[in-house]
Structures are given as structure tokens and as C-alpha cells.
Short mmCIF file of C-alpha atoms in Angstrom, two decimals:
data_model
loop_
_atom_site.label_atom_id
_atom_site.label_comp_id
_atom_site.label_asym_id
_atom_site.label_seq_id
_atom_site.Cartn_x
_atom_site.Cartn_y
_atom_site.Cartn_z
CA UNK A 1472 -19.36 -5.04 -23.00
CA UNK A 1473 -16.61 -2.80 -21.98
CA UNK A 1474 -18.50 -1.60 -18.81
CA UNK A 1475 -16.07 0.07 -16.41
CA UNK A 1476 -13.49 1.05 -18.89
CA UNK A 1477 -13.41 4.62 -17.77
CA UNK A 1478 -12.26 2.96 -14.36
CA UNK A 1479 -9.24 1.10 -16.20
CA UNK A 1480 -7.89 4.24 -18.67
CA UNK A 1481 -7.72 6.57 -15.47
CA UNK A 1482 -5.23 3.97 -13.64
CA UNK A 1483 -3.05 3.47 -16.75
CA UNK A 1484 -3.18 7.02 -17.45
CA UNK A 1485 -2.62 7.80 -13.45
CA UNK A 1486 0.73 5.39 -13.50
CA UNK A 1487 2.00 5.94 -17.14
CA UNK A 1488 2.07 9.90 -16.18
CA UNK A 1489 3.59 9.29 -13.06
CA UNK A 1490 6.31 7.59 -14.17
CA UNK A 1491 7.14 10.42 -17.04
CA UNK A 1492 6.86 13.03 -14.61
CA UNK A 1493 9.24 10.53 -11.93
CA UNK A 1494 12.01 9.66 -15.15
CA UNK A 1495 12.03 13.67 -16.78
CA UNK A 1496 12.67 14.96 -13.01
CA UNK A 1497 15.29 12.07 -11.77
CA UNK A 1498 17.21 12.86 -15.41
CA UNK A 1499 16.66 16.44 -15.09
CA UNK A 1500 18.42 16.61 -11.51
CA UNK A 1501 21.55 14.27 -12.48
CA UNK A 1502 21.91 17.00 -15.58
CA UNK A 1503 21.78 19.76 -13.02
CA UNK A 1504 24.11 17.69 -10.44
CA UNK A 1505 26.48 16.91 -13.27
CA UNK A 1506 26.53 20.24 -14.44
CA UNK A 1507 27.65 21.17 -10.91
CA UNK A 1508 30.53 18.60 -9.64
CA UNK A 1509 32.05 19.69 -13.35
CA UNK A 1510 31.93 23.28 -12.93
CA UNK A 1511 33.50 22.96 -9.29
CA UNK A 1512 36.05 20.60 -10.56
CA UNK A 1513 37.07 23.46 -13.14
CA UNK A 1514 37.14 25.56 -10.37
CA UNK A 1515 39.24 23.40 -8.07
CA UNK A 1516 42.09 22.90 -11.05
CA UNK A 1517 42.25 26.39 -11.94
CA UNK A 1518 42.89 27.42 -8.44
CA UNK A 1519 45.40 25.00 -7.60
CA UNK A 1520 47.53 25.62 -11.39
CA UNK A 1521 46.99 29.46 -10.27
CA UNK A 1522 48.44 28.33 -7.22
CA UNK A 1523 51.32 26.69 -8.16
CA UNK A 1524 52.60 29.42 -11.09
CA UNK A 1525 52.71 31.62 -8.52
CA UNK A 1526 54.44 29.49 -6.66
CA UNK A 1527 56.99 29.18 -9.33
CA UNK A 1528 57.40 32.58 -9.54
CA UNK B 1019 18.47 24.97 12.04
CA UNK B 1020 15.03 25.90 11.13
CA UNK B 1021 14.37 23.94 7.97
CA UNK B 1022 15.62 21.37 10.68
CA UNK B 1023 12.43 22.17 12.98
CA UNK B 1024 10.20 21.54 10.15
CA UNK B 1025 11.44 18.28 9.38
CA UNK B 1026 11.30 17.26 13.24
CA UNK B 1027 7.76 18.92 13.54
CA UNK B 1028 7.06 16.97 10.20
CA UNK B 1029 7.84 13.65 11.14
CA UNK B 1030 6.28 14.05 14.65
CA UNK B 1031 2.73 15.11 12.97
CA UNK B 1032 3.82 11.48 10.86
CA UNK B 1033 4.39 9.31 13.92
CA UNK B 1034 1.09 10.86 15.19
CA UNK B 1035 -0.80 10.32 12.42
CA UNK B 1036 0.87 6.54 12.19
CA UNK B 1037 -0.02 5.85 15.42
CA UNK B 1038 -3.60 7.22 15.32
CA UNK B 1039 -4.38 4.87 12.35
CA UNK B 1040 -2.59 2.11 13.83
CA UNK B 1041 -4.74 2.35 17.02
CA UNK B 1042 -8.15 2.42 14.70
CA UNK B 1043 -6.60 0.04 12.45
CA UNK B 1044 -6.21 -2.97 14.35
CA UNK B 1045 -9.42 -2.31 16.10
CA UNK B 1046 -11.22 -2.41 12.47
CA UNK B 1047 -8.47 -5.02 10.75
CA UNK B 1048 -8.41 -7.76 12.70
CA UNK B 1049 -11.98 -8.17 12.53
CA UNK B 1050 -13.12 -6.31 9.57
CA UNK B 1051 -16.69 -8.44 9.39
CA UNK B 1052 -18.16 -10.72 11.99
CA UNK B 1053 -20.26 -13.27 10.43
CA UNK B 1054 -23.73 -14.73 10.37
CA UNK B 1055 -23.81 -17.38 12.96
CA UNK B 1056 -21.45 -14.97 15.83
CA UNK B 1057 -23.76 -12.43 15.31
CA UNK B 1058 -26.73 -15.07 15.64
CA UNK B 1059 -25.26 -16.41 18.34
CA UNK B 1060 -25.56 -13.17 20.60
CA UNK B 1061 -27.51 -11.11 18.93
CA UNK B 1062 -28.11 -8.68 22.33
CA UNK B 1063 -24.12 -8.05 22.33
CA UNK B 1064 -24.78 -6.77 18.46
CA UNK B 1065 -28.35 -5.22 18.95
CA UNK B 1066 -28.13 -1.45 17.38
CA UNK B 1067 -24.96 -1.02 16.73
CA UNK B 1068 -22.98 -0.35 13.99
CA UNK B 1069 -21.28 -3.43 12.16
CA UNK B 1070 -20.02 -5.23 9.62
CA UNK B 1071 -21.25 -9.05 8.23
CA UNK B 1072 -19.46 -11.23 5.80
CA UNK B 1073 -21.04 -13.76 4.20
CA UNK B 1074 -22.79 -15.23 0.66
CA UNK B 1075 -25.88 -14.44 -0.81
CA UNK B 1076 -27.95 -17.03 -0.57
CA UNK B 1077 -29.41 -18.42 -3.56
CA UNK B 1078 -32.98 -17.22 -4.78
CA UNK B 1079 -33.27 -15.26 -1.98
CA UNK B 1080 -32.69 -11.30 -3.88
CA UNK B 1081 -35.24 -9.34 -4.19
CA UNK B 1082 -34.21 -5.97 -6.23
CA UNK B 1083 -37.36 -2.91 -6.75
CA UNK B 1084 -35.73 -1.00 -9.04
CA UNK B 1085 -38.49 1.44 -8.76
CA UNK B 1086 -37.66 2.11 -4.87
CA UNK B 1087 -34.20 1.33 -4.86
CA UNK B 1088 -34.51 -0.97 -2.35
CA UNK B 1089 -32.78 -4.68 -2.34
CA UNK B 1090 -33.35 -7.16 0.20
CA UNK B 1091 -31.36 -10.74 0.34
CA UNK B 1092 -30.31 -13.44 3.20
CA UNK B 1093 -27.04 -14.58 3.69
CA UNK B 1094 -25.66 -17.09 4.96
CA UNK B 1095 -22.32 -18.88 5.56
CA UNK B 1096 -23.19 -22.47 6.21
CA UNK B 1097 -26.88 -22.71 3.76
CA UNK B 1098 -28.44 -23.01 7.29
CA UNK B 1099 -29.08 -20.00 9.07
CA UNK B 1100 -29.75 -16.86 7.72
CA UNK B 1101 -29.80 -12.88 8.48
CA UNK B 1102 -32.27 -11.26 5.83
CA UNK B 1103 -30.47 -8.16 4.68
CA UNK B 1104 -32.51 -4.63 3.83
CA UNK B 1105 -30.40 -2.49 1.59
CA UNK B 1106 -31.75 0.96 0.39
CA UNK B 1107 -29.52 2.03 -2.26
CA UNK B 1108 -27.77 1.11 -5.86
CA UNK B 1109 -27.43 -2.31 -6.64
CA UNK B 1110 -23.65 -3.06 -7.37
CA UNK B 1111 -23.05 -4.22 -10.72
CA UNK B 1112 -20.87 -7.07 -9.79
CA UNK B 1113 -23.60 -8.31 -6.92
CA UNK B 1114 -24.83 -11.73 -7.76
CA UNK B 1115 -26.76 -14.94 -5.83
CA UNK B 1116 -23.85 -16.99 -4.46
CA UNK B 1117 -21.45 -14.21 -4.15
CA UNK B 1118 -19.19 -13.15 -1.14
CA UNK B 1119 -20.43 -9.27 0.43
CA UNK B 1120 -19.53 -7.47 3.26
CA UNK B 1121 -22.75 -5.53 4.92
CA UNK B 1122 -22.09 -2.58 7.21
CA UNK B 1123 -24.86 -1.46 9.09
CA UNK B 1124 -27.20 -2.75 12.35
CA UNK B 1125 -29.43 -5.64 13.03
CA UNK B 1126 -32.96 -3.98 13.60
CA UNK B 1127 -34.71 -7.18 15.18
CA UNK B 1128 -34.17 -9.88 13.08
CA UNK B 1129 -33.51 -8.07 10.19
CA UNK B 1130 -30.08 -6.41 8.93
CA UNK B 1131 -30.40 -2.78 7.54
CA UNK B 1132 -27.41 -1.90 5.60
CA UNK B 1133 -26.18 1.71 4.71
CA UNK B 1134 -23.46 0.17 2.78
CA UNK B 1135 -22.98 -3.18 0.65
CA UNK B 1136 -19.48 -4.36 -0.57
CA UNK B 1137 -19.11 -7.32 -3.14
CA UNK B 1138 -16.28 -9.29 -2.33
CA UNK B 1139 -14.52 -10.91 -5.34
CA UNK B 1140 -12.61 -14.14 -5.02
CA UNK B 1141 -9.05 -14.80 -5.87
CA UNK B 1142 -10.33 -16.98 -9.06
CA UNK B 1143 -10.16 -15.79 -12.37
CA UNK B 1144 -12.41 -17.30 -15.18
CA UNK B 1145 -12.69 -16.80 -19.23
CA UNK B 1146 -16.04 -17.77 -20.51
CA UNK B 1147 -15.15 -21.09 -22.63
CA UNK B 1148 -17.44 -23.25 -20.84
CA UNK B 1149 -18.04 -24.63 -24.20
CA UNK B 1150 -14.01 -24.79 -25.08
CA UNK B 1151 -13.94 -26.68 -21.98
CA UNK B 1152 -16.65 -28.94 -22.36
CA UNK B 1153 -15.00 -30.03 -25.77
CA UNK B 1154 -12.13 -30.71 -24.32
CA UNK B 1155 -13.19 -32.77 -21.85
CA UNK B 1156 -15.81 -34.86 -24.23
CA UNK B 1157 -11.90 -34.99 -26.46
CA UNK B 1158 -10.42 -36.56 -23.07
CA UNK B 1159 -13.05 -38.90 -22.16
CA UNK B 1160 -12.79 -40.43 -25.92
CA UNK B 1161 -9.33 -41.01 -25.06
CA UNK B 1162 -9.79 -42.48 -22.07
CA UNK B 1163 -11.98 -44.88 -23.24
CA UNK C 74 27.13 1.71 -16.90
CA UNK C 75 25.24 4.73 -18.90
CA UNK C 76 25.11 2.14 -21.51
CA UNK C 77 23.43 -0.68 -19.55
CA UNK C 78 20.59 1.94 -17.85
CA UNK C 79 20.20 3.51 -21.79
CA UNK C 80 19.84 -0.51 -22.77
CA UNK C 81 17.31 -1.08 -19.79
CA UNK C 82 15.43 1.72 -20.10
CA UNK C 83 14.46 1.08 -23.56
CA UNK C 84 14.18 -2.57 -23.76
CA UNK C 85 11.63 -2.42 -20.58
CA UNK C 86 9.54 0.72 -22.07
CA UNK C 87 8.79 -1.39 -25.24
CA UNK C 88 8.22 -4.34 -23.21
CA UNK C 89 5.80 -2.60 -20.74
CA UNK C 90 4.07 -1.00 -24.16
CA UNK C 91 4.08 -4.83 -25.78
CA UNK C 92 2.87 -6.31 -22.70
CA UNK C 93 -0.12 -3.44 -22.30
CA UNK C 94 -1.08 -4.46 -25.82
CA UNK C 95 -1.12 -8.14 -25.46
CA UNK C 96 -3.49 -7.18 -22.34
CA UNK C 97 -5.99 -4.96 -24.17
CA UNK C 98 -5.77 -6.78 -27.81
CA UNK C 99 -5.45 -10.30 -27.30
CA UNK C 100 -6.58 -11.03 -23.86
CA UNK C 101 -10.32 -12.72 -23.23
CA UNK C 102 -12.70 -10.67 -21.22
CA UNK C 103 -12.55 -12.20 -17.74
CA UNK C 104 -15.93 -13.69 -16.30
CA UNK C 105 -17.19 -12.50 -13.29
CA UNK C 106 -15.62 -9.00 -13.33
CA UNK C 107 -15.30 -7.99 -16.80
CA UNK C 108 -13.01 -5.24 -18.29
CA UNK C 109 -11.70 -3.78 -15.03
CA UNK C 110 -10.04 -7.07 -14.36
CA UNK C 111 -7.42 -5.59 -17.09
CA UNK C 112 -6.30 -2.74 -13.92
CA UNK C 113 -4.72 -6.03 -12.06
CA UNK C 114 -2.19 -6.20 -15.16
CA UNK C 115 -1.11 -2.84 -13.53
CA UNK C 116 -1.53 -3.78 -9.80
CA UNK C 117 0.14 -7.20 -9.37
CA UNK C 118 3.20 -6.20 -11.21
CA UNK C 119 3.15 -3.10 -8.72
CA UNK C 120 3.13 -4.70 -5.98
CA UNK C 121 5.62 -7.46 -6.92
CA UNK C 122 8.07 -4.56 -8.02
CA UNK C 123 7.18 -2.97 -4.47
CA UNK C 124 8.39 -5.84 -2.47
CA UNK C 125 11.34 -6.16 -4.35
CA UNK C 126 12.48 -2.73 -4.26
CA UNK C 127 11.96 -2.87 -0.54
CA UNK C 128 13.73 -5.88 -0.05
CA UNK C 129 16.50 -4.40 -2.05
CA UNK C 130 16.71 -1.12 0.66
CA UNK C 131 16.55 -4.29 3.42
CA UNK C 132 19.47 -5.91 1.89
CA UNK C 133 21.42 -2.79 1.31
CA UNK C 134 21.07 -1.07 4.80
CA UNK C 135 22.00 -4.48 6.88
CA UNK C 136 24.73 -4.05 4.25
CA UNK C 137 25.76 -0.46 4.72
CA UNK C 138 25.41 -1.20 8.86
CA UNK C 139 27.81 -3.66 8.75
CA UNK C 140 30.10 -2.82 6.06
CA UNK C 141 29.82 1.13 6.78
CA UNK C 142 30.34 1.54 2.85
CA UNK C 143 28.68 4.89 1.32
CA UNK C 144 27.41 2.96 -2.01
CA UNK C 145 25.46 0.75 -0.04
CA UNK C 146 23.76 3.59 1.31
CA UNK C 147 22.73 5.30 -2.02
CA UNK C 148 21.26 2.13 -3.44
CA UNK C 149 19.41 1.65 -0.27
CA UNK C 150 18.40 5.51 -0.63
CA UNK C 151 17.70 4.96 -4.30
CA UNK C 152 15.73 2.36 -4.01
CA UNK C 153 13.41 3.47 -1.36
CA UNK C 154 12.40 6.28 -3.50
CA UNK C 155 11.43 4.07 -6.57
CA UNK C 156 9.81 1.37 -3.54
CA UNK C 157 7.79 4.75 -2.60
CA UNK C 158 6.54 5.80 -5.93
CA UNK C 159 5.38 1.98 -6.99
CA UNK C 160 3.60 1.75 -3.59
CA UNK C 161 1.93 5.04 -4.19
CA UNK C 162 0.89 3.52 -7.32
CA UNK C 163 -0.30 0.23 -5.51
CA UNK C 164 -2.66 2.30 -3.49
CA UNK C 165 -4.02 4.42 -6.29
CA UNK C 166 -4.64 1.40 -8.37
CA UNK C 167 -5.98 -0.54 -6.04
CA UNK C 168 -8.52 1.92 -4.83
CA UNK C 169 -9.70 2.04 -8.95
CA UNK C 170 -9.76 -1.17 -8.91
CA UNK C 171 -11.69 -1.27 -5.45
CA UNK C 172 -14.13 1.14 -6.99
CA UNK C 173 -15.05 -0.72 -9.71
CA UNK C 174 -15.52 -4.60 -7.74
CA UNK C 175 -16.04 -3.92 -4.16
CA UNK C 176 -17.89 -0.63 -5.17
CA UNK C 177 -15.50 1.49 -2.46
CA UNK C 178 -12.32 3.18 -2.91
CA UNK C 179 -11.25 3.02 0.50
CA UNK C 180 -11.72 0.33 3.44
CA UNK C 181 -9.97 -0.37 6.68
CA UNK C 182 -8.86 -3.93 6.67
CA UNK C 183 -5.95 -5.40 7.37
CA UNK C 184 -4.18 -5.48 3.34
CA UNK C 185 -5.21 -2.42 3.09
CA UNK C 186 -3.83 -0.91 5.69
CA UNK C 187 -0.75 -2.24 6.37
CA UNK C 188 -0.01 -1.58 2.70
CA UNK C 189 -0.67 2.66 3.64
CA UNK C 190 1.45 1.75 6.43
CA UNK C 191 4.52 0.83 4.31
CA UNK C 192 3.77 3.76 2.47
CA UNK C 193 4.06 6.48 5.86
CA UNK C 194 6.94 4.55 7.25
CA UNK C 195 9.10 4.97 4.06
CA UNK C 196 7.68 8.51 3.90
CA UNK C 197 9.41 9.03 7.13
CA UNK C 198 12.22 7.13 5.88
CA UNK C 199 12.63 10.35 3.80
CA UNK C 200 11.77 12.85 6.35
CA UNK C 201 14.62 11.05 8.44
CA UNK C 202 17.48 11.52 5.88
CA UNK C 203 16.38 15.18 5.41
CA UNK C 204 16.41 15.78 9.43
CA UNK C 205 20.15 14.63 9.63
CA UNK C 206 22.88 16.66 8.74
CA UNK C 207 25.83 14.25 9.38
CA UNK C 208 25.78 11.97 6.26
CA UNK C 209 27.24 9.02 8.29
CA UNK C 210 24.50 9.41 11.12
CA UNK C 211 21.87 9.71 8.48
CA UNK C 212 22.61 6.60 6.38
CA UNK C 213 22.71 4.37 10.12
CA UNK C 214 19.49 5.49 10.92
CA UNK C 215 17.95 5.23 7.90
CA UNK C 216 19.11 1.69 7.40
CA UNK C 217 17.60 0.75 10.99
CA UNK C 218 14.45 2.28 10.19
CA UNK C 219 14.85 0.84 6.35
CA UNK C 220 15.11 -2.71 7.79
CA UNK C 221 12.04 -2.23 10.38
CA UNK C 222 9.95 -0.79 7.17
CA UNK C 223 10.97 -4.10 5.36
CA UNK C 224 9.23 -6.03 8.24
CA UNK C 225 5.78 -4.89 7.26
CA UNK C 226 5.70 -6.79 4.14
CA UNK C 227 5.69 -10.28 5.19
CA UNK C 228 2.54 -8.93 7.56
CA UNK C 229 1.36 -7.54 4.18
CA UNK C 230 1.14 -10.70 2.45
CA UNK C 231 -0.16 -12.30 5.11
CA UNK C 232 -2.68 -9.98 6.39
CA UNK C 233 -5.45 -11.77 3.83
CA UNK C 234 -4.67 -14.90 5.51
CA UNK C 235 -4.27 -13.85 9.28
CA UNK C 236 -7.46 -11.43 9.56
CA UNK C 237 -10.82 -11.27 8.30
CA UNK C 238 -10.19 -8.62 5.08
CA UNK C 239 -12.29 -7.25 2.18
CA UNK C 240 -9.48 -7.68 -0.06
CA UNK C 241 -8.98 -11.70 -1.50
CA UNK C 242 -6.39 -13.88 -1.31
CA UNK C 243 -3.47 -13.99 -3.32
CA UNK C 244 -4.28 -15.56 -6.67
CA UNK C 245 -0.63 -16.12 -8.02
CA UNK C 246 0.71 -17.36 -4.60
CA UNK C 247 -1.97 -19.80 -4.46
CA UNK C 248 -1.26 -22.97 -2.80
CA UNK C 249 -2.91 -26.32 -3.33
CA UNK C 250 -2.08 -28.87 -1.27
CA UNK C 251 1.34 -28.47 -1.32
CA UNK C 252 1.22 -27.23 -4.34
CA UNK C 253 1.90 -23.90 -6.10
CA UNK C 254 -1.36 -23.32 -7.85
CA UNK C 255 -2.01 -19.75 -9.11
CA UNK C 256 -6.29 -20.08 -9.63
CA UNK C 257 -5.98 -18.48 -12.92
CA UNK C 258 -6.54 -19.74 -16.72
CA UNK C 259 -2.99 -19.94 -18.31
CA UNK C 260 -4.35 -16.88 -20.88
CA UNK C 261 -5.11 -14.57 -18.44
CA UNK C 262 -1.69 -15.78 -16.44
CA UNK C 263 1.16 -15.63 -18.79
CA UNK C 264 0.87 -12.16 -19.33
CA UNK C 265 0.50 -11.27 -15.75
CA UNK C 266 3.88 -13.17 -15.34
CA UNK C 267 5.44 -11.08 -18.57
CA UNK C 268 4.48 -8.09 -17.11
CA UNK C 269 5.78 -8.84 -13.61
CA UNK C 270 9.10 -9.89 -15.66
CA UNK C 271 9.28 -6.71 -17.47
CA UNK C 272 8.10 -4.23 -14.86
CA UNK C 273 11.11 -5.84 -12.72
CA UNK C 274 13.20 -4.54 -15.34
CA UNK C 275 11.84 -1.63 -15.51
CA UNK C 276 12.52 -0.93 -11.71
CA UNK C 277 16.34 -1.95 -12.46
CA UNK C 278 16.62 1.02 -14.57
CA UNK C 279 15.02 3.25 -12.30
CA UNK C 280 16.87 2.34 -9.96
CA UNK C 281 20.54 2.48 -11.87
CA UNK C 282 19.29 6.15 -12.89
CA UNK C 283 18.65 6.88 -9.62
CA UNK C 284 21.97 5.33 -8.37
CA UNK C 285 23.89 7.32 -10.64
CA UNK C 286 22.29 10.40 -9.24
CA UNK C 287 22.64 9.64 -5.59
CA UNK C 288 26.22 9.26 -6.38
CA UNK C 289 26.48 12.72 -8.28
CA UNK C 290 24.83 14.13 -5.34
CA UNK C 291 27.20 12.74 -2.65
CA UNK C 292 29.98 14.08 -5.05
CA UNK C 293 28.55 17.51 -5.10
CA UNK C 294 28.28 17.40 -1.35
CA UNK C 295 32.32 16.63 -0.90
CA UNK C 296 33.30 19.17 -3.72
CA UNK C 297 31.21 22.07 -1.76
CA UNK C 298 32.02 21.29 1.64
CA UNK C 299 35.79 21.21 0.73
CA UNK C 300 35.25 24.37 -1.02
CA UNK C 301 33.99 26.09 2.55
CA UNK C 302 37.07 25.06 4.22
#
């Protein structure tokens, strides 16, 4: 009755593991990029307040 | 620069490759099966070489020896002429009398040897409840009456 | 916005799991092909999604050509990528389900292969966008060769009609006289149609998630190259 069904598991299996392997890596590299712009942006402010005490001085 | 090359060499291998399968694409696509009657029709222009033939099984006409592997059917497109088909291999589990199948192989006189035998499917999709159905017309017919 | 993809991404995983249960629990075995006629719950909605997500990067890059706006650009980017993985997915499933009926994974007619077509050309697409440096250069010429890629599908659809193929003719588009007639008992139909529904939404949230990245990337870019100077 449920001739072929090996047929039908492999292409749910093929695209359901796909797509967790396509979402973990898209999330994974907006966690890295986020973790980036924020550290640079950190950067960028402490340089320019450095800047401006001396400045000031 | 050189990360650059790659991607340039890459995409030219791409636009190769595209282009090759374009080329023997369109040869094969456009006519991926000829059918019964052109290839009746001149049959020295199709004599020994490789092809492909759509067409329907004609009904009552398969013969399967499971001990020899061997199938041999007509089809047809029109229920008038035929092109008996030799087929030395597997029958397909889906193959049935009145369905659609693409033949590749070469006519051999008047007879078709195949080395490969694709069941087409059609675009219809059916439940078995013929006897749902047949209620429910025998329900509609009382109505109508 | 985080909110909305969180909402999306949720709401259309259930759905796709509710939708793959309706098709393996409830659904009647279909006639002529029998159980494997369950992989089109996984192909139709594929290819729908597919078309869509191409038509999006269509809209987007005759967008970002005349408008010359970056965003347009990184949903046009975005949603190639997502277009790319879904046709990948069209092919593979296709050639299961090809297996399994036609009894080949593989053949060269016309659906088939101007479907692996679309699938090199937006390859290419990619391989474009990492050849050019100049951000502004890149996103032109990927929207010119974005819009060209878009052509194909039309000849896609049609190819079953047009040219001799292996491959059948569209069951849901099905005309009847006039008439939109998908050849398909309404139980075996409605939950092609809820899947197509939900697997739509499902590409909306890839596609917002992938957005939002593009954008974080383009960021990054400006924050480093200001840092060089």
C-alpha cells in the first residue's frame, strides 16, 4: 500500500534539513554582523570623546 | 585582485557550461519525442537511429515475461496505426494499458527496440471513490426526477 | 520589525508542520500514482514560492534601477538567495518525484530544463555581485541580469505547453474553456492550496531575516571602510 514511501521521506527529509541548515546559518551571520557594526560603533565613540577631551585640554 | 580572477574564471566556466546545455537543450527540448504516425510516415529518415516516441499503450496489446524480462506493447496515438514496442528490462510500476510513455531507442524494421521506457503521468489527479461517486450521482438523478 | 519576522517565522513553521500532517494523516491515497503523489505537496508549493521570490528580485531591481535606492537592492539580493535555495529544492524534488512516476531522475525536455536554467542564471547572479567591488556598479548589474533571469519563468510555465515534454501540464493552472479548472478532487486540492498559502509565508520570513542581514552587512561595509580612511 505505501509502495514508494522511501521515495517521499528522502524529499521531506532533503527540504526540511535544508531549510534548518539555510535559517541556523542566515541567523548565525546577522549575530556575527551585529556583533560587528556594535563593536565598531564602540570604537568610533570612544575615539571621537578621546578626541574631543583632548581637545579640551 | 585575485579572489577577483576566480570569480571572473568562475562565471566564464558558468556561461560555458550555460551555453553548452542551451545548445543540446533546445536540440532535445523542443522535440523531446516524435510520435507514431511522423515516424511512420518516413520511417527511412528514422531507420537506426537513436530516438524518442510518445504515445499510449494500446489496449490489450502488453505482453510482460517476467521470466525473461522482456515486455513488448504497440502504441499508438490515434487507435489506428501502431509501432510494436520490444523492451528488455524492468517493467515500471506505474506502466499500464492506456497510459502515456515515452520510448527511447531505434526502429529495427518494423519493430521499436527500446533501451529505455518512461511512463508519462497526466496532470489529473483521482481518489478511488468510484463508489462515493456513483452514489452521488444515483442521489442526483433522484432529484432530478 | 524583529517582532513581525519572530511572528512569521513561527506561525508558518506550525503551519508547514499542520499542513504536512493533514497530507500524511487525513489525505486519500491518490489513484493512479499512489503514495509518492504526497512529494507534489512539497513540489507545487516550491515552485509557486520560486516564482514569487523571483518576481519579487524583478520588481525590486527595475526598482533599484530607477530609483537608485540601496534597500531596493538588498531585498532584490535577499530574495534571490531564498528564490535560489527553493529552486534547488524544485529540482531535487522533482527528480524524486521523477524517479518514482516517470522511472528517471533526470530528462532533457523543455520544463526541465529551463527550470536548471533559472537555477545557473541566478547562480551567476551571485557570482556577479561577488566579482564587483563598487557596491553601486554591483547592484545595476545585478538588477539587469536579475530582470533577464525573471524572463525565464513565463518560458517555464509555458514550456509544457509550447514543446513536446515528459513532464505534464499544469494541474492547478488548468483551464477549461475559459475556465479556471484545476483537474484535481477538492480533497486532494485544498491542502495543496494551504500549503502554497503557508509556504508563501514562510518565504516572507525568510526573506525579512535575510533583509535584516543584508542591511547589517551594508552597515558593516560603511563602518569599515570609514575606518580605513
Amino acid at each position: 500500500m505505501l509502495i514508494g514511501i522511501e521515495y517521499v521521506v528522502v524529499a521531506y527529509v532533503i527540504w526540511l534539513f535544508t531549510f534548518v541548515c539555510y535559517i541556523f546559518m542566515t541567523k548565525r551571520r546577522l549575530k556575527i554582523t551585529n556583533r560587528a557594526v556594535a563593536a565598531l560603533e564602540e570604537k568610533f565613540t570612544e575615539s571621537s570623546t578621546h578626541s574631543m577631551t583632548e581637545k579640551n585640554k | 585582485m585575485k579572489t577577483r580572477n576566480k570569480f571572473v574564471i568562475g562565471g566564464a566556466v558558468i556561461l560555458a557550461v550555460l551555453i553548452a546545455l542551451s545548445v543540446q537543450g533546445l536540440q532535445e527540448m523542443t522535440v523531446f519525442f516524435y510520435t507514431p504516425q511522423e515516424v511512420l510516415a518516413s520511417p527511412g529518415k528514422f531507420e537506426d537511429k537513436t530516438i524518442r516516441i510518445g504515445a499510449l499503450v494500446q489496449k490489450g496489446s502488453v505482453e510482460w515475461n517476467a521470466q525473461a524480462i522482456q515486455l513488448s506493447f504497440k502504441i499508438t496515438e490515434d487507435g489506428k496505426k501502431f509501432i510494436p514496442v520490444f523492451y528488455a528490462g524492468v517493467k515500471p510500476d506505474l506502466f499500464r494499458e492506456g497510459q502515456g510513455v515515452v520510448v527511447e531507442g531505434k526502429m529495427k524494421g518494423q519493430r521499436f527496440e527500446a533501451n529505455q521506457l518512461l511512463v508519462k503521468h497526466s496532470e489529473e489527479y483521482t481518489v478511488e471513490t468510484e463508489h462515493k461517486k456513483n452514489k452521488e450521482d444515483y442521489y442526483k438523478s433522484i432529484q432530478a426526477q | 520589525m524583529k517582532k513581525i519576522i519572530f511572528l512569521l517565522e513561527w506561525t508558518s513553521i506550525i503551519g508547514l508542520l499542520a499542513c504536512a500532517l493533514w497530507v500524511f494523516l487525513k489525505l486519500p491515497i491518490e489513484a493512479s500514482q499512489g503514495f509518492p503523489q504526497k512529494i507534489m505537496y512539497l513540489h507545487v508549493p516550491s515552485v509557486i514560492t520560486t516564482y514569487l521570490a523571483f518576481f519579487v528580485v524583478f520588481v525590486f531591481s527595475i526598482a533599484y534601477l530607477w530609483k537608485r535606492e540601496l534597500m531596493f537592492d538588498q531585498i532584490a539580493k535577499a530574495s534571490a538567495e531564498v528564490g535560489l535555495v527553493f529552486c534547488a529544492l524544485v529540482l531535487i524534488t522533482g527528480a524524486i518525484w521523477g524517479q518514482t512516476t516517470w522511472g528517471t531522475y533526470w530528462v532533457w525536455d523543455a520544463r526541465l530544463t529551463t527550470t536548471l536554467l533559472l537555477f545557473l542564471i541566478f547562480m551567476g547572479y551571485f557570482l556577479l555581485r561577488m566579482s564587483v567591488n563598487d557596491r553601486d556598479k554591483e547592484a545595476r548589474l545585478a538588477s539587469v541580469l536579475g530582470i533577464i533571469g525573471f524572463l525565464d519563468i513565463p518560458i517555464i510555465h509555458k514550456s509544457v505547453e509550447w514543446w513536446r515534454t515528459l513532464h505534464q501540464p499544469s494541474t492547478l493552472f488548468k483551464v477549461d474553456s475559459g475556465e479556471a479548472k484545476p483537474s484535481m478532487p477538492s480533497e486532494l486540492l485544498y491542502p495543496l492550496l494551504a500549503t502554497i498559502f503557508v509556504m508563501l509565508a514562510f518565504y516572507l520570513f525568510l526573506l525579512l531575516l535575510r533583509f535584516q542581514t543584508e542591511k547589517r552587512i551594508d552597515t558593516l561595509n560603511q563602518l569599515l571602510a570609514e575606518t580605513q580612511d
